PDB file of C-alpha atoms (C1' of nucleotides) in Angstrom:
ATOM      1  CA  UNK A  13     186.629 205.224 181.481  1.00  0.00           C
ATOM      2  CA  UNK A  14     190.127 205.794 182.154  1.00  0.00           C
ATOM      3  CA  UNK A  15     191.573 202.828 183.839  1.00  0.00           C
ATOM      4  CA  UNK A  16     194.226 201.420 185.072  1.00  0.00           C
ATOM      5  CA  UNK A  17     194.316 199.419 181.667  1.00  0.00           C
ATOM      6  CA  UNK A  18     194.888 202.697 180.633  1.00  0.00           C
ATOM      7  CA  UNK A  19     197.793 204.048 183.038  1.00  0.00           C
ATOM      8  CA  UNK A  20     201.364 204.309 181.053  1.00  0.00           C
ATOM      9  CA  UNK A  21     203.210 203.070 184.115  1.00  0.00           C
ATOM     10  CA  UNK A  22     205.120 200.085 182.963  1.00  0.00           C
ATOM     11  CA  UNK A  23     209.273 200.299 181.931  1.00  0.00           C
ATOM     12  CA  UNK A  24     210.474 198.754 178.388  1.00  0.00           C
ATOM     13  CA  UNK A  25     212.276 195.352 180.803  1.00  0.00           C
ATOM     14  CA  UNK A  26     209.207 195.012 182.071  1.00  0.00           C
ATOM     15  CA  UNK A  27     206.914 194.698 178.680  1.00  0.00           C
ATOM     16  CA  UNK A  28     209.713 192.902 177.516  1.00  0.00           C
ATOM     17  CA  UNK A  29     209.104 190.150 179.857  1.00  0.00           C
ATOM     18  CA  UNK A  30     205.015 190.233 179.626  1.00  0.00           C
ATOM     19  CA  UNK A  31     205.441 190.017 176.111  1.00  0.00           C
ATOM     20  CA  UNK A  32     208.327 187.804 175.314  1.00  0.00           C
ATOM     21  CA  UNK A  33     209.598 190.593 172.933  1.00  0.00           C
ATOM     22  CA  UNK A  34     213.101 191.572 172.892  1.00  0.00           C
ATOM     23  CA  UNK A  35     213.284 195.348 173.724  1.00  0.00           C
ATOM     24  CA  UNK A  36     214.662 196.163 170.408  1.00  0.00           C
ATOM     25  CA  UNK A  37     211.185 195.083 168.883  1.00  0.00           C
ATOM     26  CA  UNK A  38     209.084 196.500 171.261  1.00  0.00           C
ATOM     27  CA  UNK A  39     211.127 199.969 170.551  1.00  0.00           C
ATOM     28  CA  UNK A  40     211.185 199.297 166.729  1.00  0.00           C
ATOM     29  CA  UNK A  41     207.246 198.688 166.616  1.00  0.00           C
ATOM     30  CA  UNK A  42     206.642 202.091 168.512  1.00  0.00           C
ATOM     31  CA  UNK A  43     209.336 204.091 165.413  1.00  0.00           C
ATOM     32  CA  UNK A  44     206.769 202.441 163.084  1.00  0.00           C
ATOM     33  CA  UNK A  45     204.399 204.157 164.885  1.00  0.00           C
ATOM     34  CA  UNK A  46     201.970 200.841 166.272  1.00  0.00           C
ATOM     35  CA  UNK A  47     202.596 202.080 170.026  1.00  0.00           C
ATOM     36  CA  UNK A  48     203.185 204.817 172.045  1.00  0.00           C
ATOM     37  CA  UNK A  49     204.199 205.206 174.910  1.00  0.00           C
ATOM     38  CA  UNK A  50     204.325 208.133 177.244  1.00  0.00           C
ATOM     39  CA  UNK A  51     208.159 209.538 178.850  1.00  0.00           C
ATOM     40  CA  UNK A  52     209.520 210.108 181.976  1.00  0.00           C
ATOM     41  CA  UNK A  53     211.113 213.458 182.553  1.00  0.00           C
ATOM     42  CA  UNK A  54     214.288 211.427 182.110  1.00  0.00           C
ATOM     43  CA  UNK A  55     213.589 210.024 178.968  1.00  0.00           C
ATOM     44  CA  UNK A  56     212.790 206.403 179.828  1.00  0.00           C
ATOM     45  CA  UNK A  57     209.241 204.802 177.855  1.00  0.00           C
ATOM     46  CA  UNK A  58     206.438 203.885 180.047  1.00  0.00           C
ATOM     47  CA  UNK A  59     203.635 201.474 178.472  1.00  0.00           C
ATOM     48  CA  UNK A  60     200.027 200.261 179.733  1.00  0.00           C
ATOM     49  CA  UNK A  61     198.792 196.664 180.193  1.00  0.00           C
ATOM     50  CA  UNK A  62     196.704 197.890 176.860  1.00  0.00           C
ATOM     51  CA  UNK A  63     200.194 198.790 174.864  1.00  0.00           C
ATOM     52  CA  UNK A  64     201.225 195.110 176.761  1.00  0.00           C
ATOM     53  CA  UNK A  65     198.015 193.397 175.080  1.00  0.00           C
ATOM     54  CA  UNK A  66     198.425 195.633 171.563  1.00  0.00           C
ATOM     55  CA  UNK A  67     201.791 194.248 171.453  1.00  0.00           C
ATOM     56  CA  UNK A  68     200.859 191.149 171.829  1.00  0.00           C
ATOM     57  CA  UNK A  69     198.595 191.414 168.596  1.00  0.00           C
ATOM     58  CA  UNK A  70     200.640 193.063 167.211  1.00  0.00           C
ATOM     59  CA  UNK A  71     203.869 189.988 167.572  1.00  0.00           C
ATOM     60  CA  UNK A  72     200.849 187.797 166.249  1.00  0.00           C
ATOM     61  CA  UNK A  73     200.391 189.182 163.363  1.00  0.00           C
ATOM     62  CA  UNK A  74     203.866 189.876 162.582  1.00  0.00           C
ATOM     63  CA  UNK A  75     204.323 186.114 163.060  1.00  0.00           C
ATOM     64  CA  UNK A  76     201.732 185.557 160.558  1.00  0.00           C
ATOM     65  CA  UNK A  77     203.719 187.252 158.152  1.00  0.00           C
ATOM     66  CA  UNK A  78     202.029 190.546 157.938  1.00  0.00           C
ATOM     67  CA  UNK A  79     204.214 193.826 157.450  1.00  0.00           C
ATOM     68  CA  UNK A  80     204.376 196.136 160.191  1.00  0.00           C
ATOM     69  CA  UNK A  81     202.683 198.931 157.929  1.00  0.00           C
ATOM     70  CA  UNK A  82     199.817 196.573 156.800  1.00  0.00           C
ATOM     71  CA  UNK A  83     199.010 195.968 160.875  1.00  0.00           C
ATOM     72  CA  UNK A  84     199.409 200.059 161.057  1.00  0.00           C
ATOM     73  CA  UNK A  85     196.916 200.337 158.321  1.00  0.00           C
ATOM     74  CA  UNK A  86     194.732 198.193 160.095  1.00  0.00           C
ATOM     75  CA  UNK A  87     194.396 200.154 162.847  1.00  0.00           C
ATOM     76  CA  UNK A  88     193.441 203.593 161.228  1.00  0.00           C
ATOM     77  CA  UNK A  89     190.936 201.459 159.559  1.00  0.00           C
ATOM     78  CA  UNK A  90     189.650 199.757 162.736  1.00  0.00           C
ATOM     79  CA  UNK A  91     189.578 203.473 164.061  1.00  0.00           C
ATOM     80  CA  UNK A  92     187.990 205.270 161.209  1.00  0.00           C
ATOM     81  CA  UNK A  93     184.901 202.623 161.329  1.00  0.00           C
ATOM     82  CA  UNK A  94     184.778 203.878 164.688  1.00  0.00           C
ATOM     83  CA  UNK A  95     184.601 207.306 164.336  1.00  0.00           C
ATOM     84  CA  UNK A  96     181.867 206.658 161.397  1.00  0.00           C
ATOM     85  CA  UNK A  97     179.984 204.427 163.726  1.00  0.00           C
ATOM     86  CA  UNK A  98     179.517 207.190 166.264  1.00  0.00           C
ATOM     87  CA  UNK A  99     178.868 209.809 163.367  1.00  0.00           C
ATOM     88  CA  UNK A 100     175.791 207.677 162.103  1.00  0.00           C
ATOM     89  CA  UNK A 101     174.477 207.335 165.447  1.00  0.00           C
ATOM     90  CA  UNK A 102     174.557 210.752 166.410  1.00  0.00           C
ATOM     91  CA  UNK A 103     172.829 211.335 163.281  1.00  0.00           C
ATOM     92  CA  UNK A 104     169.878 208.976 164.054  1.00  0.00           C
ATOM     93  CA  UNK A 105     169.349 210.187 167.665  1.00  0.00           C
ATOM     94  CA  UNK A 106     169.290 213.994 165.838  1.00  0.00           C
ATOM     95  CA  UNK A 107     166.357 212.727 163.819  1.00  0.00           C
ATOM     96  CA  UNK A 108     164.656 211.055 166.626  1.00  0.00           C
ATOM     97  CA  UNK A 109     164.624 213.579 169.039  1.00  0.00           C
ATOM     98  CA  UNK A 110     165.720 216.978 167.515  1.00  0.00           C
ATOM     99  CA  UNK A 111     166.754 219.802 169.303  1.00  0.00           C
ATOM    100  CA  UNK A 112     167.586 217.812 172.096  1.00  0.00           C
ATOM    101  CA  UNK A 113     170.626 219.645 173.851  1.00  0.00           C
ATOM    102  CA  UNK A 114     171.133 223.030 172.461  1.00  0.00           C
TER     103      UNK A 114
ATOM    104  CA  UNK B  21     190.308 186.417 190.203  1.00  0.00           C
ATOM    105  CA  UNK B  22     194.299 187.679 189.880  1.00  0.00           C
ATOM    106  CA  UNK B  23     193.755 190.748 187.401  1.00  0.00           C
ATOM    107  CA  UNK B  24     195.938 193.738 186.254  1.00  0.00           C
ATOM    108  CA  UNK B  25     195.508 195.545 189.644  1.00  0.00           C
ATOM    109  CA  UNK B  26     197.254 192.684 191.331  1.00  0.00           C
ATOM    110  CA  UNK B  27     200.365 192.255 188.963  1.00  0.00           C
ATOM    111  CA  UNK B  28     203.675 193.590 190.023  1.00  0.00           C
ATOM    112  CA  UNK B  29     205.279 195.985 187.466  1.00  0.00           C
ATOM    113  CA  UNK B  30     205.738 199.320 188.518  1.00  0.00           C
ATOM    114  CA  UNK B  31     208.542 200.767 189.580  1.00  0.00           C
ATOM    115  CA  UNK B  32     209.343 202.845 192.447  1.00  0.00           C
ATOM    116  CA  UNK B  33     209.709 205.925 190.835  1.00  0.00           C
ATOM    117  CA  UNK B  34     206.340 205.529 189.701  1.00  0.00           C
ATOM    118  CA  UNK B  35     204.817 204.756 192.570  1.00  0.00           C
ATOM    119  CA  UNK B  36     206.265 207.724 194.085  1.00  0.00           C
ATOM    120  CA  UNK B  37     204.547 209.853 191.622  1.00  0.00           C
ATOM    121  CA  UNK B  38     201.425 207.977 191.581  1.00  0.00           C
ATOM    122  CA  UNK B  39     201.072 208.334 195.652  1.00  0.00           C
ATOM    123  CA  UNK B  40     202.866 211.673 196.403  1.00  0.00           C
ATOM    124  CA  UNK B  41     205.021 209.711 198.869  1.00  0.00           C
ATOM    125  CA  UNK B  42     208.940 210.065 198.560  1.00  0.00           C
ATOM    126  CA  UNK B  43     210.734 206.909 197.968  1.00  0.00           C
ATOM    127  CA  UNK B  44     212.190 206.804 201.055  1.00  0.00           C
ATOM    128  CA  UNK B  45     209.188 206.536 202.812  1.00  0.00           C
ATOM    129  CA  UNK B  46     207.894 203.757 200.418  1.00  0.00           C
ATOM    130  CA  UNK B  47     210.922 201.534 201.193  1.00  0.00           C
ATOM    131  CA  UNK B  48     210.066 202.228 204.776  1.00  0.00           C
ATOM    132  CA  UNK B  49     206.792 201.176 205.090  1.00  0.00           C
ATOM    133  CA  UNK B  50     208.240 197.953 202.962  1.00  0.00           C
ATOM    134  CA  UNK B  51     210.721 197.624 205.949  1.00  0.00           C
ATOM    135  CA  UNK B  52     207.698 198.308 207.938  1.00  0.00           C
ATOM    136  CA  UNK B  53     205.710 195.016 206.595  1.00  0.00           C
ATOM    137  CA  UNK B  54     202.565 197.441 205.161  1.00  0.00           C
ATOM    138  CA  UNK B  55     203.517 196.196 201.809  1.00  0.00           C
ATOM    139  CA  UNK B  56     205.288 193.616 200.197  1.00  0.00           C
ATOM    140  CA  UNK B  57     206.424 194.453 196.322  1.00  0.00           C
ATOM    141  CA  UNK B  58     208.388 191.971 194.010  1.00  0.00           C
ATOM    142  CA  UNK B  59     211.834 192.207 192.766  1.00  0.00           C
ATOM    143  CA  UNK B  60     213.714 191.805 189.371  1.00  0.00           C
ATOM    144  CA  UNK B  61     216.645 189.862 188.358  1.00  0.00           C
ATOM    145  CA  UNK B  62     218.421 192.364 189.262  1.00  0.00           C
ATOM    146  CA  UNK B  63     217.073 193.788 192.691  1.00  0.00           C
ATOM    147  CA  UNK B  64     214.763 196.432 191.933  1.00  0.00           C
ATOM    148  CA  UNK B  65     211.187 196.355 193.300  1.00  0.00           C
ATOM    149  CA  UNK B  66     208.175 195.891 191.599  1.00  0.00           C
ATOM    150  CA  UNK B  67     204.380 197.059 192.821  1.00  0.00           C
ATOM    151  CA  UNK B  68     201.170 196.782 191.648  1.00  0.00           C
ATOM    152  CA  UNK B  69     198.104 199.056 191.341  1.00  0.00           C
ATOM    153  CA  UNK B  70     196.549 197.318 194.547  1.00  0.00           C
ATOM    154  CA  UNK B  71     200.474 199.006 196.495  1.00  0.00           C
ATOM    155  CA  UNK B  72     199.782 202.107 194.417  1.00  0.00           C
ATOM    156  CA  UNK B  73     196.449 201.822 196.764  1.00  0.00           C
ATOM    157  CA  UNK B  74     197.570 200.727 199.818  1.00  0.00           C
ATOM    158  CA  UNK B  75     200.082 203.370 200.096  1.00  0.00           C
ATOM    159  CA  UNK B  76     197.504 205.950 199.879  1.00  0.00           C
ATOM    160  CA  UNK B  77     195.125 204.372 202.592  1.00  0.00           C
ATOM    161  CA  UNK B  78     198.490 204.258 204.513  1.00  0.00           C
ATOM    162  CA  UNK B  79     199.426 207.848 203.741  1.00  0.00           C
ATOM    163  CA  UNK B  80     195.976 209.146 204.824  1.00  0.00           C
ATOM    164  CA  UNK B  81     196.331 206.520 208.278  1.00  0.00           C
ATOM    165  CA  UNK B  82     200.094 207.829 209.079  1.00  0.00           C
ATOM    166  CA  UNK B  83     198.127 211.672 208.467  1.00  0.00           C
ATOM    167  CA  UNK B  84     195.942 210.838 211.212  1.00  0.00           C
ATOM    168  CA  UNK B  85     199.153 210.491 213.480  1.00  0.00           C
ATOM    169  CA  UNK B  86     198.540 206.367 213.291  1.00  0.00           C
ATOM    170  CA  UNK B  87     202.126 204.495 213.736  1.00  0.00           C
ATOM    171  CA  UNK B  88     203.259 201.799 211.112  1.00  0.00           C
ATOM    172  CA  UNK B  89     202.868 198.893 213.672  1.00  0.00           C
ATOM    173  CA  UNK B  90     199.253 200.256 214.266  1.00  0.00           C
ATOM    174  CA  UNK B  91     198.179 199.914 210.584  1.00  0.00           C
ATOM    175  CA  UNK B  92     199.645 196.600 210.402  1.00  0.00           C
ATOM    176  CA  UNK B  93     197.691 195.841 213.538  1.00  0.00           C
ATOM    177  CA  UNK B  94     194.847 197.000 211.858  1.00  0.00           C
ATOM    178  CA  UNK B  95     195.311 195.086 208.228  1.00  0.00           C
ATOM    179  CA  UNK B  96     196.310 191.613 209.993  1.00  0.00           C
ATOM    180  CA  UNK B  97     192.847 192.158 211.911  1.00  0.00           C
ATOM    181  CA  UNK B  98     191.171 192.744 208.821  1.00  0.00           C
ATOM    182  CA  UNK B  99     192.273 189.779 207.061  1.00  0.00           C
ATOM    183  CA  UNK B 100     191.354 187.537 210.161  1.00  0.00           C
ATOM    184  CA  UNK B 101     188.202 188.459 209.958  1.00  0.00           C
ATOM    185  CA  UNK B 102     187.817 187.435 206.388  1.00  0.00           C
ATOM    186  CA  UNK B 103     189.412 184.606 207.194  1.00  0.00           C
ATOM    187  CA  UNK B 104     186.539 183.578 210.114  1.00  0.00           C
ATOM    188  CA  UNK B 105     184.164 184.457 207.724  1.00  0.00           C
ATOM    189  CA  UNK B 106     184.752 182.458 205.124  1.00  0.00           C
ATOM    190  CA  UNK B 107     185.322 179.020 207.576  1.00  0.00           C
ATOM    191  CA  UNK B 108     181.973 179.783 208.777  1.00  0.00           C
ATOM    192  CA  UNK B 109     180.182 180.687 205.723  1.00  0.00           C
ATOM    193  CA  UNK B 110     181.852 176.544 204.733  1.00  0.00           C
ATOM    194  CA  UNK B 111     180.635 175.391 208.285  1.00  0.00           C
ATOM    195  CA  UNK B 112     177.235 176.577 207.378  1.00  0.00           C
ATOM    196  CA  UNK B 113     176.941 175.690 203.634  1.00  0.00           C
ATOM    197  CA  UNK B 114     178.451 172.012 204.739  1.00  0.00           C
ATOM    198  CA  UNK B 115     174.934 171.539 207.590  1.00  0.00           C
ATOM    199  CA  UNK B 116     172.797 172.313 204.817  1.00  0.00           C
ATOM    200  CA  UNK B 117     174.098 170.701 201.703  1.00  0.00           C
ATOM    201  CA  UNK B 118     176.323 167.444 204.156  1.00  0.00           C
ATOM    202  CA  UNK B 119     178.208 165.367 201.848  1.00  0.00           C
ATOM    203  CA  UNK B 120     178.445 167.516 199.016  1.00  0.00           C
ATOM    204  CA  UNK B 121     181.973 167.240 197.205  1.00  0.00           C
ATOM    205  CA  UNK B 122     183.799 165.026 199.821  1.00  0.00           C
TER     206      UNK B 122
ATOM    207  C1'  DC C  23     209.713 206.718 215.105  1.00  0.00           C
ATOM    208  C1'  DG C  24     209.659 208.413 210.542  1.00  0.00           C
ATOM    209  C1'  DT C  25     212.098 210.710 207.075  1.00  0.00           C
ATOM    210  C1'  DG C  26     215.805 213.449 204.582  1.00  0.00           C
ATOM    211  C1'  DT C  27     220.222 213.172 202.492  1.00  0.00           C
ATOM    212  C1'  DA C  28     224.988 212.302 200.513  1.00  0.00           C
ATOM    213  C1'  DA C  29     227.740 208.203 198.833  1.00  0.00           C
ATOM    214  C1'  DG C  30     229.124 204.622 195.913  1.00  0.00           C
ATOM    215  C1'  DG C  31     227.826 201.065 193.118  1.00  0.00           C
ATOM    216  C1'  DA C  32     224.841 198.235 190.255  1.00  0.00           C
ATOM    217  C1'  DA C  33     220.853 197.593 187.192  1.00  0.00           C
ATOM    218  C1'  DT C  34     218.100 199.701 183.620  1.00  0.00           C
ATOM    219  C1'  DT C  35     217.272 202.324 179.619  1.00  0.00           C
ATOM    220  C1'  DC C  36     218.518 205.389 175.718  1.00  0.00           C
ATOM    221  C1'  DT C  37     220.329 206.592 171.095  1.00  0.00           C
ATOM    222  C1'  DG C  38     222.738 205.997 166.777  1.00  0.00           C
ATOM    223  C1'  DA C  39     225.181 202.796 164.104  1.00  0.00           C
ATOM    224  C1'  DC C  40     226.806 198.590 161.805  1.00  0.00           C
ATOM    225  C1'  DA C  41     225.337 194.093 160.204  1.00  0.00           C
ATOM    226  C1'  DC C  42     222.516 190.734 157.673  1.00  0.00           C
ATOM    227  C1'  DG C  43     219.395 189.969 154.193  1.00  0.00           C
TER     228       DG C  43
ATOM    229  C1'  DC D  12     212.214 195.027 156.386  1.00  0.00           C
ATOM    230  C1'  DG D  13     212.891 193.481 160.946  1.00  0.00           C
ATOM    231  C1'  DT D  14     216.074 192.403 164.407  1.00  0.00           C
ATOM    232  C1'  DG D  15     220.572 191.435 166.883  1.00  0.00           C
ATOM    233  C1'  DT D  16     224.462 193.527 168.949  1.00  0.00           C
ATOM    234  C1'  DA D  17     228.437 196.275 170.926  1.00  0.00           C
ATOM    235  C1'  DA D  18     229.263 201.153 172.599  1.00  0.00           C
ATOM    236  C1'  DG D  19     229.037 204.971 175.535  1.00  0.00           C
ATOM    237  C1'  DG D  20     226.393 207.648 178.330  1.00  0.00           C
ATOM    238  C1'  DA D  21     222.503 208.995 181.186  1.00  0.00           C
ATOM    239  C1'  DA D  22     218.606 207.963 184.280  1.00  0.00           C
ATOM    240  C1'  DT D  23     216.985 204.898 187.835  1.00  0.00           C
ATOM    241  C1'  DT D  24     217.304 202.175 191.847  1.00  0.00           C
ATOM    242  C1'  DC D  25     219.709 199.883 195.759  1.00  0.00           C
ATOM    243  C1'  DT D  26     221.867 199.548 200.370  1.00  0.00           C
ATOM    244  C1'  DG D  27     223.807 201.088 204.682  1.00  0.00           C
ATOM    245  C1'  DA D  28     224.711 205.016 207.339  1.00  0.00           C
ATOM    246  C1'  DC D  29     224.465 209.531 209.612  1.00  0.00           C
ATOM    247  C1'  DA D  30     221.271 213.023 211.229  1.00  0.00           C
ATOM    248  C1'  DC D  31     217.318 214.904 213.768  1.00  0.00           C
ATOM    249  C1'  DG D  32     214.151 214.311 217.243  1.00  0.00           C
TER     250       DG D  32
END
DNA sequence: CGTGTAAGGAATTCTGACACG
DNA sequence: CGTGTAAGGAATTCTGACACG
């Protein structure tokens, strides 16, 4: 699964550019925890095409007006139905063919 | 067609990592013609995932004791041929469908 | 031919802070 | 709250050259 969507490879300028953010956003948006990006051993962020497209998002909504902890809140939501999804799913295949797999 | 694989943004520090090859060697094969990365504003260069590639195919060539001007020998060959193929895959379509389009 | 390295300078990025609102 | 900015320093990258072979 693990593409090169995927790959934290990109500097801050860079993003900056795909984005049209200024770097003090993009940096501000990853304290308030929407994004985050891996480190070199030297300190300097490196972001992903999919931190490129989140941040994209993520300068729509905040262009709509929404508050960067009501996007974060979003997320974990987003993420949660997720994890439930899976959860229910697992269940069902358990009922349908129990003691599959150990 | 042009896709995240093809867009310029890493840098060469990256790329170093990412192939195992020192960056004095990547510059070379630059100087070399094997690869041809953008630049910033401000001079630095800028390679995509399809580089990251190439450099590893070129590594595993330059292993084999193959010389720069052989593997660019090699890839301008390679890209003629496409280029034949395509012309005659036109030739043929315009026999069978004449007129079509202009 | 292909690659390492020291050298000096320029571009890039980082953090913490002040400012406005 | 979200963002701009000047400040000082550190990490990153660049070029041209010398070296070896």
């Amino acid at each position: 699964m693990k593409s090169y969507k995927d790959k934290k490879v990109i500097s801050i300028g860079v993003v900056s550019e795909l984005t049209g953010l200024s770097e003090r956003q993009i940096r501000y948006y990853e304290q308030r925890q929407l994004i985050s990006p891996e480190r070199s051993k030297g300190g300097t962020r490196k972001y992903s095409f999919m931190d490129v497209e989140r941040l994209v998002e993520i300068a729509n909504k905040m262009e709509d007006g929404m508050q960067t902890f009501e996007i974060r809140k979003e997320e974990k939501q987003r993420a949660n139905r997720e994890q439930v999804r899976k959860k229910m799913l697992r269940g069902q295949l358990n009922t349908a063919f129990p003691n599959q797999r150990k």
